[in-house]
XYZ file of C-alpha atoms in Angstrom:
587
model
C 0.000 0.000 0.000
C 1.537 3.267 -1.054
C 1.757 5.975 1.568
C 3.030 8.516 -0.646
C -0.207 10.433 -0.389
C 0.995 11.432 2.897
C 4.127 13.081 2.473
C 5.470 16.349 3.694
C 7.023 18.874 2.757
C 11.124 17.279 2.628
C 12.409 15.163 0.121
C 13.929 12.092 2.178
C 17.248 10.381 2.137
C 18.244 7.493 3.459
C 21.226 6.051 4.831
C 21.919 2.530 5.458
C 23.429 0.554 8.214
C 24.709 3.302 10.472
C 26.330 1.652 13.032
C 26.374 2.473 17.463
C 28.117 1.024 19.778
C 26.289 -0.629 23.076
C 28.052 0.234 26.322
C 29.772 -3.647 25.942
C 30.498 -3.074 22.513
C 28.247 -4.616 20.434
C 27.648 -2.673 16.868
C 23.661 -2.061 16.625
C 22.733 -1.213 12.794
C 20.724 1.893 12.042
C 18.878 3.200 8.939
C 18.546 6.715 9.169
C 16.000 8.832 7.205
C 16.788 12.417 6.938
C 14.960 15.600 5.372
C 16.984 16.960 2.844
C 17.383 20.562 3.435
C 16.025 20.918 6.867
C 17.062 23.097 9.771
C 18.449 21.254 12.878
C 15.887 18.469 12.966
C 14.357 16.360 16.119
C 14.534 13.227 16.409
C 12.751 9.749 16.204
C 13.654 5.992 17.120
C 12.225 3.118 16.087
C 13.559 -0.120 17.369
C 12.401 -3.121 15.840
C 13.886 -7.001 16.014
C 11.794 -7.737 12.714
C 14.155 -6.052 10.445
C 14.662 -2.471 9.738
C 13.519 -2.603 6.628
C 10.937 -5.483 7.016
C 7.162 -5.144 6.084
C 5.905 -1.613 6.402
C 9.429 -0.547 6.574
C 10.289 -2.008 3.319
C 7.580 0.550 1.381
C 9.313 3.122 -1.188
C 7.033 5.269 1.292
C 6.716 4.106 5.027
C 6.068 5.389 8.655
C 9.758 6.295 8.703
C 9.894 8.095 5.505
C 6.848 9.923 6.683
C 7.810 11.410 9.289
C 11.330 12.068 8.187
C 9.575 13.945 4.951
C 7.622 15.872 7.675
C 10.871 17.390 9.489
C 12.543 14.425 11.541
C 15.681 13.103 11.514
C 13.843 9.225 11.726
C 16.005 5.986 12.838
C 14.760 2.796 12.924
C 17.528 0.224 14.533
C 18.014 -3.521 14.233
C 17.938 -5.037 18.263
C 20.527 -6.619 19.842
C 21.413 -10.269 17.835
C 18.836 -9.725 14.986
C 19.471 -8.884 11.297
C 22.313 -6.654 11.068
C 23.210 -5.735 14.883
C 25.065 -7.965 16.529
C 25.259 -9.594 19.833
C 22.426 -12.600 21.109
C 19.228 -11.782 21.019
C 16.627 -12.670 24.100
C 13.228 -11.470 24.059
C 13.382 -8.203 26.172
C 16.294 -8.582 27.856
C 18.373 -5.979 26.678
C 16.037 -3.396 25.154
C 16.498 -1.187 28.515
C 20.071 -0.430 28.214
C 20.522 -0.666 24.838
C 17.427 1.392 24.396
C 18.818 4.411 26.589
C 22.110 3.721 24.776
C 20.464 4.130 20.999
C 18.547 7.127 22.073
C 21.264 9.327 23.279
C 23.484 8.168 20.258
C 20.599 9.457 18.254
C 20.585 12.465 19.990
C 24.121 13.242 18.854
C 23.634 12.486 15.124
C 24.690 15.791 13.122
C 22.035 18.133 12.551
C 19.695 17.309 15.328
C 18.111 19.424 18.044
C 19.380 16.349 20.358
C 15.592 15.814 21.357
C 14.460 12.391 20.946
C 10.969 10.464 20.832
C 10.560 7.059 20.206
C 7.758 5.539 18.281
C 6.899 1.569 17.717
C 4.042 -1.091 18.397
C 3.939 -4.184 19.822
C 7.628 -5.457 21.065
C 8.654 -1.910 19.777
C 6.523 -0.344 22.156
C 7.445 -2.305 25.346
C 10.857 -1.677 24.204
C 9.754 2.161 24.677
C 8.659 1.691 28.175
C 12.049 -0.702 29.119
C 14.148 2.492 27.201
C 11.928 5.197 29.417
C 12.812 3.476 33.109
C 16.478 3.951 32.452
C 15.446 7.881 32.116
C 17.948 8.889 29.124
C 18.033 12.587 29.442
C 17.666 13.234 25.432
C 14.670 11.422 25.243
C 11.481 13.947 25.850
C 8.200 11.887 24.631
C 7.201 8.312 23.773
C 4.357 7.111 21.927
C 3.958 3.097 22.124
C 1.237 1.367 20.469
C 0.143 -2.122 21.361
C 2.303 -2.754 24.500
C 2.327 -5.431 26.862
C 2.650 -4.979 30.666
C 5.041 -7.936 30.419
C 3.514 -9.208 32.973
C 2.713 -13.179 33.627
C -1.286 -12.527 33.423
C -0.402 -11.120 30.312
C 2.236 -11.860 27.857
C 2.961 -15.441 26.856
C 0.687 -16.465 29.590
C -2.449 -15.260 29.577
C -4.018 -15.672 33.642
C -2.347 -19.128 33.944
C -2.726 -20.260 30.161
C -0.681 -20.022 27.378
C -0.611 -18.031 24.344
C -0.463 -21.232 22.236
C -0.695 -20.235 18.796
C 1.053 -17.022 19.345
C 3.793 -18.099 21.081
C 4.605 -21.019 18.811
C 4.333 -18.910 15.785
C 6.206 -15.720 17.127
C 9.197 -18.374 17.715
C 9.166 -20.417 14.724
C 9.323 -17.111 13.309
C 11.889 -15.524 15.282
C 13.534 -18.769 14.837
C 14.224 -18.493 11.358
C 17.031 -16.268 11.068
C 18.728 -17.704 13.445
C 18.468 -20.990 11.715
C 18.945 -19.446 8.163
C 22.233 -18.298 9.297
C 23.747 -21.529 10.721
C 22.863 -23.365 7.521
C 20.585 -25.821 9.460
C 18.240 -26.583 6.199
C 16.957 -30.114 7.618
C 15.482 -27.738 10.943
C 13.963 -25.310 8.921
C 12.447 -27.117 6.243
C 11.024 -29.227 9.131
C 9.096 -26.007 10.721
C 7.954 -25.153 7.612
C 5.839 -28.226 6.824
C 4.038 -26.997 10.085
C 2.853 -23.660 9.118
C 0.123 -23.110 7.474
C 1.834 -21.040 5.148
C 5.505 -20.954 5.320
C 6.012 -17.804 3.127
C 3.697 -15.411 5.872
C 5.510 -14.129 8.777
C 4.085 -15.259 11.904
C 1.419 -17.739 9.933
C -0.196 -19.785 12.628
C 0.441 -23.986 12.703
C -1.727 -26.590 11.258
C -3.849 -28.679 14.283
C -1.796 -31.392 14.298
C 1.551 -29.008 15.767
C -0.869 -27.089 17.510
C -1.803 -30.221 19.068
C 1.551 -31.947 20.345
C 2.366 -32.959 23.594
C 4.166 -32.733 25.531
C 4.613 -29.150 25.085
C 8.164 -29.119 26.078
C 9.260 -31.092 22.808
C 9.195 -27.503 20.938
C 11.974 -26.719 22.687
C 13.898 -29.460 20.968
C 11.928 -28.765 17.309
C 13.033 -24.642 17.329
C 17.023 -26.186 18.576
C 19.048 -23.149 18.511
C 16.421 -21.128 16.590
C 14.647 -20.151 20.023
C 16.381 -21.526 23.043
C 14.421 -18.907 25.521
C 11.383 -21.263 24.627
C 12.479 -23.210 27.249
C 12.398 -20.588 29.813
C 9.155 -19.895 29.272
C 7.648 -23.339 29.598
C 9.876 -23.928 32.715
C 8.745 -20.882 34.023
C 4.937 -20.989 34.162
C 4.157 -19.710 37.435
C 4.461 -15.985 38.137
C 7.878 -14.935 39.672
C 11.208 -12.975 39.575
C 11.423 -14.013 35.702
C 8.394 -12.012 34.719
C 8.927 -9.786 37.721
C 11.982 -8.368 35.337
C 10.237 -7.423 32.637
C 6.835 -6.058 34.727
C 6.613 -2.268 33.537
C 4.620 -2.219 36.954
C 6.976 -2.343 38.922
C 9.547 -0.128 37.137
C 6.716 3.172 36.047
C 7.965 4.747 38.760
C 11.239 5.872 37.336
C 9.625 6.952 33.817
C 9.436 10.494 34.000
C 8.002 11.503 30.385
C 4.753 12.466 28.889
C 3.742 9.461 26.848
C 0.970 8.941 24.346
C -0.723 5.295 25.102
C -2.442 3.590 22.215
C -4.224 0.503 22.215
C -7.728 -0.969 20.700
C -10.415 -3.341 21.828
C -9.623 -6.636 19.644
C -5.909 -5.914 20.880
C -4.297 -8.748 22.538
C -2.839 -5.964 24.777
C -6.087 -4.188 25.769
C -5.714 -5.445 28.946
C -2.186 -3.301 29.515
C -2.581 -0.411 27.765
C -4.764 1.459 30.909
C -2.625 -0.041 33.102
C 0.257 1.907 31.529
C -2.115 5.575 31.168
C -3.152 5.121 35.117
C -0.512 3.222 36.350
C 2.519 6.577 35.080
C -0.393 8.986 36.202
C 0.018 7.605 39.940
C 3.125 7.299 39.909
C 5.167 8.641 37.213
C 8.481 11.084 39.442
C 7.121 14.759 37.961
C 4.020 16.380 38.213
C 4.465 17.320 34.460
C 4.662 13.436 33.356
C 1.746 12.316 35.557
C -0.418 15.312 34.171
C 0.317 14.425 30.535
C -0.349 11.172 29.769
C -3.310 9.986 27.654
C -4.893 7.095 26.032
C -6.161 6.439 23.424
C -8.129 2.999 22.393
C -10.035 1.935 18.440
C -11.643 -0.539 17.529
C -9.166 -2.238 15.852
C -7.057 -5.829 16.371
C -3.062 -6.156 17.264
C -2.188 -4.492 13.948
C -3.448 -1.332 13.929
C -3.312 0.550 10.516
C -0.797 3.018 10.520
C -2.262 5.070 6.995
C -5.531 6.427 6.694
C -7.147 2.660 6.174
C -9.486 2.475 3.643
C -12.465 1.002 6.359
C -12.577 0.363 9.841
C -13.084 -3.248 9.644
C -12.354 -5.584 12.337
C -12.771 -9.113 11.782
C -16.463 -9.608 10.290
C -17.801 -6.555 11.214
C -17.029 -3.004 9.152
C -17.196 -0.454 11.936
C -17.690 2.388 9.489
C -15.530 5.678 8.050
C -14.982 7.016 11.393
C -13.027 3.962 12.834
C -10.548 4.976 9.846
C -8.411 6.968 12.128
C -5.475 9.319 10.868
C -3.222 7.613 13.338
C 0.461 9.051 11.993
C -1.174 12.333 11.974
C -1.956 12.060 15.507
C 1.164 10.819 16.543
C 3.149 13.559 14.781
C 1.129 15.987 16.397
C 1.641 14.937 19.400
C 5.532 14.677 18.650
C 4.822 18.132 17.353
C 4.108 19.282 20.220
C 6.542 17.869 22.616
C 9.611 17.632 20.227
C 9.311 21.099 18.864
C 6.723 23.580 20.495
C 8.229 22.220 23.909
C 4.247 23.427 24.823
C 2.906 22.445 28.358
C -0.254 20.829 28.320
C -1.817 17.645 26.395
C -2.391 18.107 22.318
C -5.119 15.917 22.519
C -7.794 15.039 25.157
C -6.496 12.889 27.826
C -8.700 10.054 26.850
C -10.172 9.245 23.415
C -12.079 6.073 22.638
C -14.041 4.580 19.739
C -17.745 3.877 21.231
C -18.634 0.214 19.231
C -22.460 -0.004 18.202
C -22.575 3.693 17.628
C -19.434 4.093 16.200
C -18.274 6.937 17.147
C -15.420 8.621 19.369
C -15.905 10.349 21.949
C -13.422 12.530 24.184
C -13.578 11.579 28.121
C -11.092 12.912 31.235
C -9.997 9.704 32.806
C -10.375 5.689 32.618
C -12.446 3.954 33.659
C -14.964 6.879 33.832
C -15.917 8.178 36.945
C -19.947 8.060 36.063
C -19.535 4.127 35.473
C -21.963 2.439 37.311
C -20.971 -1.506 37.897
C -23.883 -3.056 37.221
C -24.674 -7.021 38.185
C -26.322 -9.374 35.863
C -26.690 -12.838 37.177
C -26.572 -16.335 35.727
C -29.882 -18.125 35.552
C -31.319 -21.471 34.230
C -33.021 -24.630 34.554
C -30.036 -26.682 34.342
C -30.184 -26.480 30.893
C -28.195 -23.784 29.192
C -26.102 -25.751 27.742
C -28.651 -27.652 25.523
C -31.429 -24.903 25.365
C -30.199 -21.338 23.950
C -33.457 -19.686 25.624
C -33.104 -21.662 28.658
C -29.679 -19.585 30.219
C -30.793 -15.928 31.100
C -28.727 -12.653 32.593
C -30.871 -10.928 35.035
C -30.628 -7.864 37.527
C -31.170 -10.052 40.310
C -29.984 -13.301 41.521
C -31.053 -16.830 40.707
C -33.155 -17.876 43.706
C -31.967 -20.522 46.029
C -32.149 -24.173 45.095
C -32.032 -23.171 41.184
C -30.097 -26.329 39.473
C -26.651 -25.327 38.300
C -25.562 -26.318 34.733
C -22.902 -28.753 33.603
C -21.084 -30.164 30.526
C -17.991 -31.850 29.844
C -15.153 -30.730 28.680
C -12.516 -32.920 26.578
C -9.353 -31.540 25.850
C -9.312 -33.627 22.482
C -12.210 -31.661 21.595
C -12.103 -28.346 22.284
C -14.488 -25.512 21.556
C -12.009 -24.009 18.500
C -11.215 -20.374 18.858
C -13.696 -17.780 17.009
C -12.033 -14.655 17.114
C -11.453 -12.059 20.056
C -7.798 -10.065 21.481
C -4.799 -11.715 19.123
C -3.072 -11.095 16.214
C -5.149 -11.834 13.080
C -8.537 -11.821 15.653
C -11.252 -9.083 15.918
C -15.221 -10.279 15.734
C -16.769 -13.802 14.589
C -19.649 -14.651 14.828
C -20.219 -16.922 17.922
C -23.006 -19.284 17.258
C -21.407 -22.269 15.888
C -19.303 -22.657 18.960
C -22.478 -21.457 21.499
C -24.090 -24.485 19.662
C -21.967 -27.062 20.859
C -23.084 -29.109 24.144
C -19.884 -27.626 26.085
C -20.800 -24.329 26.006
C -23.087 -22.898 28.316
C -25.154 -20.333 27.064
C -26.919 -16.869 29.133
C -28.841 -14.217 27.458
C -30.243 -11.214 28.330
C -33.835 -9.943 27.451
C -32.797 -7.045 24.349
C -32.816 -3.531 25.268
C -35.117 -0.941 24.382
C -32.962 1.751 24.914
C -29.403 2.019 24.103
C -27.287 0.362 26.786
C -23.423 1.897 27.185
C -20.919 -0.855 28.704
C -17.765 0.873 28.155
C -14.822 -0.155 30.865
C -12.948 -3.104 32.673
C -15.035 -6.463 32.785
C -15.377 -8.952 35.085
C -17.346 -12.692 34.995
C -17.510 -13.872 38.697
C -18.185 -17.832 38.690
C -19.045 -20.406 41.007
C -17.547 -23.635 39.729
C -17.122 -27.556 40.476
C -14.928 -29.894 38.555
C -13.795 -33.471 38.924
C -10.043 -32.783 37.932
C -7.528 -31.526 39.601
C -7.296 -28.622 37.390
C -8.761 -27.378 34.884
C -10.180 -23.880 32.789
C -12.833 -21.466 32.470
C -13.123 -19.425 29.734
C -15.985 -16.315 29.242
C -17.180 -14.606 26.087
C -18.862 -11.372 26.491
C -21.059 -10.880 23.422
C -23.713 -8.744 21.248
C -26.670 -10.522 20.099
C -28.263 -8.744 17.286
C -31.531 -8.506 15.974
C -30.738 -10.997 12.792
C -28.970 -13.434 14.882
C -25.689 -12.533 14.644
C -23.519 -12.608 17.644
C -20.937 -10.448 18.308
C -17.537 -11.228 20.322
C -16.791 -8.188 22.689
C -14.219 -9.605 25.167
C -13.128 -12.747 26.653
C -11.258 -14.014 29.273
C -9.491 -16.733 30.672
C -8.221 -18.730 34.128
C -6.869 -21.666 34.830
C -8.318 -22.823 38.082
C -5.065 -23.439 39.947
C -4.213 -20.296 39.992
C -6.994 -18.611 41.368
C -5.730 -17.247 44.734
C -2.477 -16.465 43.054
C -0.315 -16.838 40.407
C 3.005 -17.291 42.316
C 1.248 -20.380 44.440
C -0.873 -22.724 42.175
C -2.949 -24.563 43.966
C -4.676 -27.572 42.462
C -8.531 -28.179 42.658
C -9.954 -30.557 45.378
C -12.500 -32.722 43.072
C -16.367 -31.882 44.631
C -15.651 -28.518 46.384
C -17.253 -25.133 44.906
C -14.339 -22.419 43.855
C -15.410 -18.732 43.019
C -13.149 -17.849 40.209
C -13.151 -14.069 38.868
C -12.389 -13.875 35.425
C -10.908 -10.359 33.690
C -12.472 -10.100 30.126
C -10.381 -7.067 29.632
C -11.808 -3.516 28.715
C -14.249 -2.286 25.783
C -16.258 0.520 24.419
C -19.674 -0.548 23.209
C -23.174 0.638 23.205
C -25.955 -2.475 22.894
C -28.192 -0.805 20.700
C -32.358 -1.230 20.564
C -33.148 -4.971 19.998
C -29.810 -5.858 20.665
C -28.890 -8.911 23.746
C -26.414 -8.846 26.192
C -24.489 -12.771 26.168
C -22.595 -14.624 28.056
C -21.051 -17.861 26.951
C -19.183 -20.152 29.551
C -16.817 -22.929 28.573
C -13.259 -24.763 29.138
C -11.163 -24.302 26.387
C -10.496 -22.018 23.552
C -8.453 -23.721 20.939
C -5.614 -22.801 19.469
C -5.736 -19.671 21.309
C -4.851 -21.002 24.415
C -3.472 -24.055 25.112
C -5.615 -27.088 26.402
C -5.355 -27.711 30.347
C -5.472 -31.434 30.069
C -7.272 -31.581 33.286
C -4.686 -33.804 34.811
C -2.856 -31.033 37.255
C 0.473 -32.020 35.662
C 3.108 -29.606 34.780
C 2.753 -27.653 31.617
C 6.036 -28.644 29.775
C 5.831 -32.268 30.643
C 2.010 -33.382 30.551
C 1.573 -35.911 27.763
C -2.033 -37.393 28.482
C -5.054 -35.979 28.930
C -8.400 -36.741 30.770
C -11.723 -35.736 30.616
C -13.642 -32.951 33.324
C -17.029 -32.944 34.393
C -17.880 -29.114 34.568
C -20.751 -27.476 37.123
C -21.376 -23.888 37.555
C -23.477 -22.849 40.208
C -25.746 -19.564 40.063
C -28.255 -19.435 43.308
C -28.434 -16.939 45.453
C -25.820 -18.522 47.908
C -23.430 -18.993 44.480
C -24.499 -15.619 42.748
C -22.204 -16.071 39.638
C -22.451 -12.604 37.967
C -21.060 -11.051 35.062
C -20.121 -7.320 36.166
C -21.013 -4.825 33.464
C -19.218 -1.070 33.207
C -22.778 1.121 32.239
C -22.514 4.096 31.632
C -25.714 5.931 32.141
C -27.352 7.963 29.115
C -26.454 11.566 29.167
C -29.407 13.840 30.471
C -31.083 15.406 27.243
């Protein structure tokens, strides 16, 4: 897709592999894009480990070029140990100190004002974060997009489960240079018979890899390619190796304003207000904790970085607004910091994209202070598995002595994932899978007025199993008038960690657990005849791996068994999902 329509007012040059030396001496590649014929310029880092010049950096006309034609000197650096920079490269490990190092190098490069900001999504905007707690004083603003906390709820765990797909595909991926390099063709031609297509970066694996056990063989398929594989699977229990990279712990020492962005369908959703409230408690000057804002679409992990040409999402279109001039907003906002050195935020502290309306709307914190948490409770004959009008969501609780429901979950067949928060997700429609006898199934009556849910979410669950461990997942949905049935948010936990993810605890077979369940944050208005749903199951597939129910160790576990599933809803066992509303504005 061309860009060129874009463009400012500076032809662009470009020059390749500039080279920096880390603080132990390892060269880091550069490209730099410079306007031809500017005054002393500021500047811009992008750090990527995907290749500098990679995907939408490879464009005749990309998000580099851009801004460089609009006045910045524009870098965008190879990390430590991929493509041209050298060194060994482990996921996150080095991108604070080599991030402070790059941006005060790029603060010296001739013809600069010596003012940085650094720009990048996904691992190029934790990066930003990691880069910001080692406070280099050249850097003055940050705008990351799509950024994990880093966190064990979140990252290549998601509450206790894995990432599957994601994680196996981001390392046979990352793998691949690494084993392109060392001439191991029998390896590589291997991993690519599992892909479903070899030739796209980060393609996800056919079933049959998805579905290997035990999980701790990968480590032994990706060899060399992606030894820090086996750190993860060794570590899956919260603890001092995710404490490292937890930007909770470490917002304290970032002391710039910063420019959040995240969307609904992102597999970071979860993070990004986390980062905007966590720096506005806490970030060291008044001036950093009063300008930080947020700002979430409606978009998936890959936000478009042009003016897209819709705002689609998966199977739904959300219309010409969600088409959002995002590189005009960010070079505003570097504008503003990098050149007018203007106090004050350049946009409104917090802008979100309002699903079912479609529209954005401007607010002054998150979650809004007019949110009214609102119950709606789990009720049925016993039957809401089998019976789509038999599950309801009321406004009060199931009485006592209502029957709870049950179904069984198999790990060799589990419910397949239908979109939601990961790369290449966004909406799909939800029936087939709230069709199948595992799934249990609650609907609301449908509004006749619109109702707002825009906030955190939370499914509270009383549940029994006959395993020693096991999962519940929850799918927030939109029921609309013509039966379609639209994913919002979803969440996940795997019952032995639900007092705590540093102390699993397995499940005593028979006794009743409450288990909370975070479905993350949205923006949505339920429109006239539209339903509120939830759907309640054990498995989402290849999304997250499959708990085999057997309490063994994630790495090792080679069988699997079969779980009888209850969930209780009565008004001793009130399970609940808890709904953000935001009341209608007084006409």
């Amino acid at each position: 897709m061309s860009l060129s329509h874009l463009g400012g007012q500076y032809e662009v040059t470009r020059e390749d592999d500039v080279v920096m030396r880390t603080r132990d001496g390892k060269l880091l590649r550069a490209d730099v894009y410079r306007p031809v014929g500017a005054p002393a310029t500021p500047v811009l880092l992008r750090r990527t480990p995907y290749g500098k010049r990679q995907n939408d950096l490879a464009l005749a006309f990309n998000e580099a070029h851009y801004f460089a034609s609009h006045g910045y000197t524009t870098v965008v650096q190879d990390t430590r140990g991929r493509f041209g920079s050298e060194g060994a490269w482990y996921p996150f490990a080095y991108e604070a100190r080599d991030g402070f190092d790059a941006i005060e190098w790029a603060a010296a490069l001739p013809g600069t004002t010596g003012r940085v900001g650094t720009l990048g999504q996904s691992y190029g905007a934790l990066s930003q974060y990691l880069a910001a707690t080692q406070r280099p004083p050249s850097l003055v603003t940050a705008v990351p997009v799509s950024a994990y906390l880093g966190a064990f709820e979140n990252y290549w765990y998601n509450h206790g489960a894995l990432e599957l797909s994601w994680t196996l595909s981001y390392f046979m991926n990352m793998a691949q240079e690494v084993l392109s390099e060392a001439g191991d063709t029998t390896r590589l031609e291997r991993l690519a018979q599992m892909a479903t297509d070899p030739d796209v970066r980060f393609a996800p694996l056919k079933d049959a890899a998805l579905r290997r056990l035990p999980l701790g063989a990968w480590v032994e398929e990706f060899g060399a390619g992606a030894p820090f594989l086996a750190d993860v699977l060794h570590h899956s229990t919260d603890g001092p190796y995710w404490w490292s990279v937890d930007l909770r712990r470490q917002l304290h020492n970032i002391d710039i304003p910063i420019l959040h962005v995240g969307s609904w369908y992102d597999i970071a959703n979860w993070d990004t207000p986390q980062y905007f409230n966590g720096l506005r408690n806490v970030a060291m000057s008044e001036r950093s904790r009063d300008n930080q804002a947020l700002f979430m679409g409606p978009w998936s992990h890959l936000l478009p970085y042009s003016q897209p040409t819709s705002g689609g999402t998966g199977d739904i279109d959300f219309g010409p607004d969600a088409a959002y001039p995002l590189l005009q907003m960010q070079r505003e906002w570097f504008d503003h910091y990098l050149r007018d050195g203007s106090s004050g935020l350049p946009l409104p502290r917090v802008r979100i994209f309002v699903m079912g309306r479609n529209v954005w709307r401007d607010e002054a914190e998150w979650p809004l202070a007019r949110t009214r948490y609102t119950d709606y409770y789990l009720h049925s004959s016993g039957s809401a598995a089998t019976d789509l009008s038999d599950g309801e969501l009321r406004p009060e609780p199931a009485p006592a002595g209502s029957p709870p429901d049950g179904f069984t979950y198999d790990p060799d067949d589990p419910v397949p994932t239908a979109g939601g928060r990961y790369v290449g997700g966004g909406v799909r429609d939800q029936r087939p899978n709230e069709a199948r006898p595992d799934v249990l199934v609650y609907t609301a009556v449908p509004v006749t007025d619109d109702l707002e849910v825009t906030g955190p979410l939370t499914v509270v669950l009383h549940v029994e199993t006959d395993a020693p461990d096991t999962d519940v997942v929850a799918v927030l949905s939109d029921v609309h008038p013509d039966g379609f049935v639209q994913n919002l948010a979803e969440g996940i936990v795997r019952l032995r960690f639900r007092h705590a993810y540093d102390e699993p605890t397995l499940l005593e077979p028979g006794v009743i657990h409450e288990a909370s369940i975070e479905l993350g944050n949205t923006s949505h208005i339920f429109l006239p005849g539209h339903a509120v749903r939830l759907h309640v199951t054990s498995s989402d597939f290849p999304r997250w791996d499959r708990n085999p129910n057997t309490g063994e160790r994630l790495a090792t576990a080679e069988q699997v068994r079969v779980a009888a599933q209850t969930v209780h809803h009565d008004t001793a066992r009130p399970s609940r999902v808890v709904l953000p509303v935001i009341p209608p504005t007084p006409a």
